[in-house]
Amino acid sequence: MRRVIIAFTLLLPAMAFAASGGVKLQHADNDVSDKASLQAGAKLFVNYCMGCHSAQYVRFSRIGKDLGLSDDELIENLMFSTEKVGETMTIAMDPDDAKRWFGVTPPDLSVIARARGVDWLYTYLLTFYLDPSRPWGVNNLVFKDVGMPHVLWEKQGWQKPVYETKTDDEGKSHEVIKSLELVDSADEAKSEQYKKDMRDLVNFLDYMGEPAKLERQSLGWKVMLFLFVFLIFAYLLKKEYWRDVH
Ligand code: HEC
């Protein structure tokens, strides 16, 4: 049994590698207890993603409560149409129209962080590159032939692939993408800010996937504290009982 577990543990990184199509994932290093980051991520989400993606299991009021925003701040910063704070993050786009425009309906993103993992999402948002053969002129390193346009190109700039030649087991050589580089080197100045923005956005997606995570973490500490106090009383009680015995 132990050997099976060890073998499985050794295989895990390889499995993650396979899931990303052979591309090394970059670390999101996000922190769901960082409220400023979650607020920034929420803003990016409503501005850049909710044109096409809903988050229909998430209520604005819940976000307000968890991220420390009043109803007025919510309405001003995150809500642009007529939704009431108690409503969920649905969108106006008709799924049939979406299918016609994109070939696929943009999926609901409420639990995407659980389905894909934060590192995959972070890498996905960082690795759109120019590919004239695709309908939107872009492709993605971890999502081959993706149907989503690079909606954040203004923030990141355009990237182009740098190729290298690799020889496979049968001796045939292939052109494979080695890395991506910015088309306009002036965009390099934006790169750190873009990474920070994507970390915030992924952080928000992570939070949405499990809003209870924040609560669970603080509850965890309370439970530990309770158990500790309980231990002291249990010890005193034990001493009390055994005094007569000795
Ligand atoms: C113009 C419409 C549009 C916008 C805006 C948009 N997306 Fe998408 N997105 C799509 C479509 C269409 C797909 C489906 C791609 C496919 O399956 O080939 C998609 C797919 C995705 C996926 C992959 C889902 C999966 O299947 O695992 C993620 C993650 C994603 N989008 C995140 C985002 C984020 C984050 C934003 C905001 C920065 C955003 N999208 C903005 C249209 C959009």
XYZ file of C-alpha atoms and ligand atoms in Angstrom:
289
model
C 0.000 0.000 0.000
C 2.794 2.348 0.985
C 4.541 1.741 -2.283
C 1.364 2.575 -4.187
C 1.022 5.860 -2.308
C 4.657 6.775 -2.953
C 4.334 5.948 -6.653
C 1.191 8.047 -6.849
C 2.826 10.996 -5.105
C 5.761 10.840 -7.499
C 3.357 10.788 -10.418
C 1.363 13.820 -9.319
C 3.617 16.511 -10.835
C 3.676 14.536 -14.100
C -0.113 14.436 -14.084
C -0.340 18.190 -13.542
C 2.126 18.595 -16.390
C -0.050 16.494 -18.681
C -3.160 18.493 -17.763
C -1.484 21.691 -18.922
C -0.603 20.258 -22.315
C 3.072 19.952 -21.465
C 3.458 23.618 -20.530
C 5.017 24.428 -17.180
C 2.421 26.257 -15.076
C 3.346 29.537 -13.421
C 2.506 29.978 -9.765
C -0.401 32.259 -8.914
C 0.757 32.635 -5.272
C -2.575 34.240 -4.461
C -3.914 34.807 -0.954
C -7.687 34.718 -0.387
C -7.353 36.514 2.944
C -5.952 39.615 1.177
C -9.053 41.819 0.878
C -7.410 44.585 -1.176
C -6.358 41.989 -3.739
C -9.870 40.450 -3.801
C -11.432 43.886 -4.320
C -9.066 44.633 -7.213
C -9.804 41.184 -8.680
C -13.577 41.694 -8.380
C -13.282 44.967 -10.253
C -11.301 43.357 -13.071
C -13.827 40.523 -13.223
C -16.900 42.748 -13.630
C -15.099 45.055 -16.086
C -13.371 42.534 -18.327
C -15.029 39.142 -17.903
C -18.718 39.626 -17.170
C -19.375 40.804 -20.719
C -19.338 37.109 -21.594
C -19.029 35.016 -18.425
C -21.528 34.821 -15.582
C -20.909 33.709 -12.012
C -24.460 32.677 -11.336
C -23.850 31.002 -7.981
C -22.396 34.150 -6.442
C -24.429 37.001 -4.978
C -23.210 40.611 -5.043
C -24.307 41.040 -1.415
C -22.150 38.101 -0.360
C -19.145 39.638 -2.093
C -19.865 42.929 -0.342
C -19.937 41.226 3.033
C -16.815 39.115 2.478
C -14.745 41.859 0.853
C -15.765 44.565 3.310
C -17.750 46.770 0.876
C -20.922 48.664 1.783
C -23.998 48.450 -0.498
C -23.155 51.870 -1.930
C -19.567 50.868 -2.634
C -20.823 47.670 -4.247
C -23.186 49.538 -6.547
C -20.584 52.138 -7.434
C -17.642 49.808 -8.017
C -18.995 46.483 -9.151
C -22.516 46.877 -10.464
C -23.193 48.702 -13.709
C -26.659 47.603 -14.709
C -29.834 47.520 -12.695
C -29.099 44.498 -10.518
C -30.020 44.684 -6.854
C -27.358 43.762 -4.321
C -29.178 40.529 -3.462
C -28.931 39.236 -7.029
C -26.444 36.764 -8.440
C -23.814 37.633 -11.037
C -25.747 36.746 -14.165
C -25.170 38.346 -17.563
C -27.410 39.664 -20.297
C -25.786 37.810 -23.187
C -28.036 35.210 -24.751
C -26.339 31.763 -24.731
C -27.502 31.067 -28.304
C -26.013 34.332 -29.593
C -22.819 33.546 -27.708
C -22.628 30.161 -29.348
C -23.050 31.759 -32.756
C -20.347 34.350 -32.082
C -17.763 32.198 -30.362
C -18.602 28.675 -31.490
C -19.002 27.771 -27.795
C -20.906 29.377 -24.935
C -18.482 31.053 -22.510
C -18.769 28.904 -19.371
C -19.990 30.179 -15.998
C -16.916 30.958 -13.897
C -18.337 30.494 -10.363
C -16.306 27.364 -9.663
C -13.684 27.515 -12.419
C -10.838 27.753 -9.873
C -11.847 24.409 -8.448
C -12.105 22.836 -11.885
C -8.830 24.158 -13.288
C -6.711 25.180 -10.306
C -5.286 28.650 -9.675
C -1.913 28.052 -11.356
C -3.615 26.909 -14.553
C -5.844 30.017 -14.565
C -2.912 32.329 -13.919
C -0.884 30.741 -16.722
C -3.920 30.828 -19.026
C -4.354 34.584 -18.532
C -0.640 35.166 -19.145
C -0.146 33.053 -22.256
C -2.403 34.318 -25.034
C -0.300 34.705 -28.187
C -0.801 35.822 -31.762
C -1.866 33.058 -34.134
C -3.285 34.298 -37.463
C -4.800 30.887 -38.182
C -7.338 31.305 -35.359
C -10.682 33.189 -35.702
C -9.727 35.790 -33.052
C -6.109 35.909 -34.163
C -4.908 34.397 -30.872
C -4.141 31.038 -29.341
C -3.186 29.998 -25.823
C -0.363 27.878 -24.431
C -2.478 25.920 -21.931
C -5.774 25.954 -23.883
C -5.018 24.905 -27.447
C -7.242 26.543 -30.072
C -9.132 28.517 -27.453
C -12.381 30.205 -28.542
C -11.873 33.255 -26.309
C -10.320 36.473 -27.649
C -7.413 38.043 -25.731
C -9.687 40.508 -23.946
C -6.864 41.969 -21.845
C -4.513 42.805 -24.734
C -4.520 46.483 -23.816
C -3.199 45.674 -20.369
C -0.611 43.130 -21.489
C 0.237 43.954 -25.104
C 0.449 41.274 -27.815
C 2.790 38.308 -27.492
C 4.305 36.239 -30.277
C 5.750 32.737 -30.039
C 9.464 31.969 -30.209
C 10.061 28.548 -31.791
C 12.726 25.929 -31.375
C 13.298 22.682 -33.264
C 12.850 19.438 -31.324
C 13.521 15.930 -32.533
C 11.043 13.249 -31.468
C 11.707 9.546 -30.720
C 11.405 8.630 -34.385
C 14.024 11.169 -35.397
C 11.568 13.612 -36.961
C 12.050 17.258 -36.130
C 9.217 19.555 -35.099
C 8.900 23.265 -34.528
C 7.658 23.795 -30.981
C 6.995 26.956 -28.998
C 9.889 27.643 -26.643
C 8.595 30.835 -25.089
C 6.501 33.919 -25.755
C 7.791 37.428 -26.217
C 6.105 40.797 -26.470
C 5.742 42.112 -30.013
C 6.319 45.677 -28.855
C 9.134 45.894 -26.305
C 7.580 49.105 -24.953
C 4.898 46.876 -23.370
C 7.509 45.326 -21.078
C 7.000 48.244 -18.716
C 3.436 46.970 -18.120
C 4.465 43.413 -17.424
C 4.804 43.538 -13.616
C 1.487 45.369 -13.254
C -0.182 42.824 -15.550
C 1.087 39.938 -13.437
C -0.168 41.632 -10.279
C -3.563 42.261 -11.905
C -3.825 38.615 -12.977
C -2.870 37.451 -9.488
C -5.721 39.610 -8.095
C -8.150 38.312 -10.715
C -7.234 34.669 -10.047
C -7.496 35.397 -6.337
C -11.069 36.566 -6.865
C -11.886 33.478 -8.983
C -10.419 31.314 -6.210
C -12.523 33.086 -3.586
C -15.690 32.692 -5.722
C -15.102 28.965 -6.022
C -15.312 28.658 -2.283
C -16.536 31.794 -0.499
C -16.677 29.747 2.685
C -12.891 29.376 2.664
C -12.438 32.720 4.396
C -14.954 31.804 7.060
C -13.517 28.328 7.477
C -10.032 29.650 8.092
C -11.151 32.021 10.838
C -13.422 29.329 12.294
C -10.440 26.985 12.372
C -8.547 29.324 14.675
C -11.530 29.679 16.989
C -11.870 25.905 17.238
C -8.150 25.553 18.061
C -8.463 28.205 20.750
C -11.500 26.463 22.220
C -9.702 23.116 22.282
C -6.723 24.707 24.008
C -8.848 26.311 26.726
C -10.729 23.043 27.083
C -7.433 21.216 27.552
C -6.517 23.443 30.487
C -9.822 22.737 32.217
C -9.579 19.027 31.478
C -6.127 18.989 33.039
C -7.277 20.858 36.163
C -10.221 18.510 36.495
C -7.987 15.464 36.186
C -5.731 16.827 38.940
C -8.759 17.418 41.110
C -10.046 13.826 40.654
C -6.712 12.177 41.298
C -5.884 14.206 44.433
C -7.893 11.854 46.663
C -6.597 8.720 44.991
C -2.920 9.492 45.666
C -15.715 38.308 -25.531
C -16.193 37.283 -24.655
C -15.294 36.857 -23.512
C -14.766 37.651 -22.535
C -14.924 39.133 -22.340
C -14.036 36.768 -21.648
N -14.123 35.478 -22.086
Fe -13.366 33.840 -21.179
N -14.109 32.651 -22.632
C -14.870 33.084 -23.699
C -15.217 31.935 -24.528
C -16.042 31.956 -25.791
C -14.638 30.806 -23.890
C -14.724 29.340 -24.340
C -13.453 28.991 -25.045
C -13.447 27.580 -25.602
O -14.063 26.691 -25.015
O -12.770 27.391 -26.628
C -13.940 31.296 -22.724
C -13.229 30.481 -21.854
C -12.654 30.903 -20.684
C -11.966 30.048 -19.735
C -11.725 28.562 -19.898
C -12.879 27.819 -19.305
C -12.687 26.335 -19.371
O -13.293 25.707 -20.232
O -11.933 25.822 -18.554
C -11.572 30.826 -18.698
C -10.823 30.395 -17.456
C -11.976 32.169 -19.008
N -12.644 32.183 -20.209
C -11.729 33.254 -18.192
C -12.043 34.556 -18.519
C -11.675 35.684 -17.706
C -10.966 35.598 -16.359
C -12.121 36.784 -18.352
C -11.934 38.221 -17.929
C -10.584 38.703 -17.948
C -12.770 36.346 -19.588
N -12.693 34.982 -19.654
C -13.345 37.188 -20.520
C -15.252 34.380 -23.973
C -14.900 35.483 -23.223
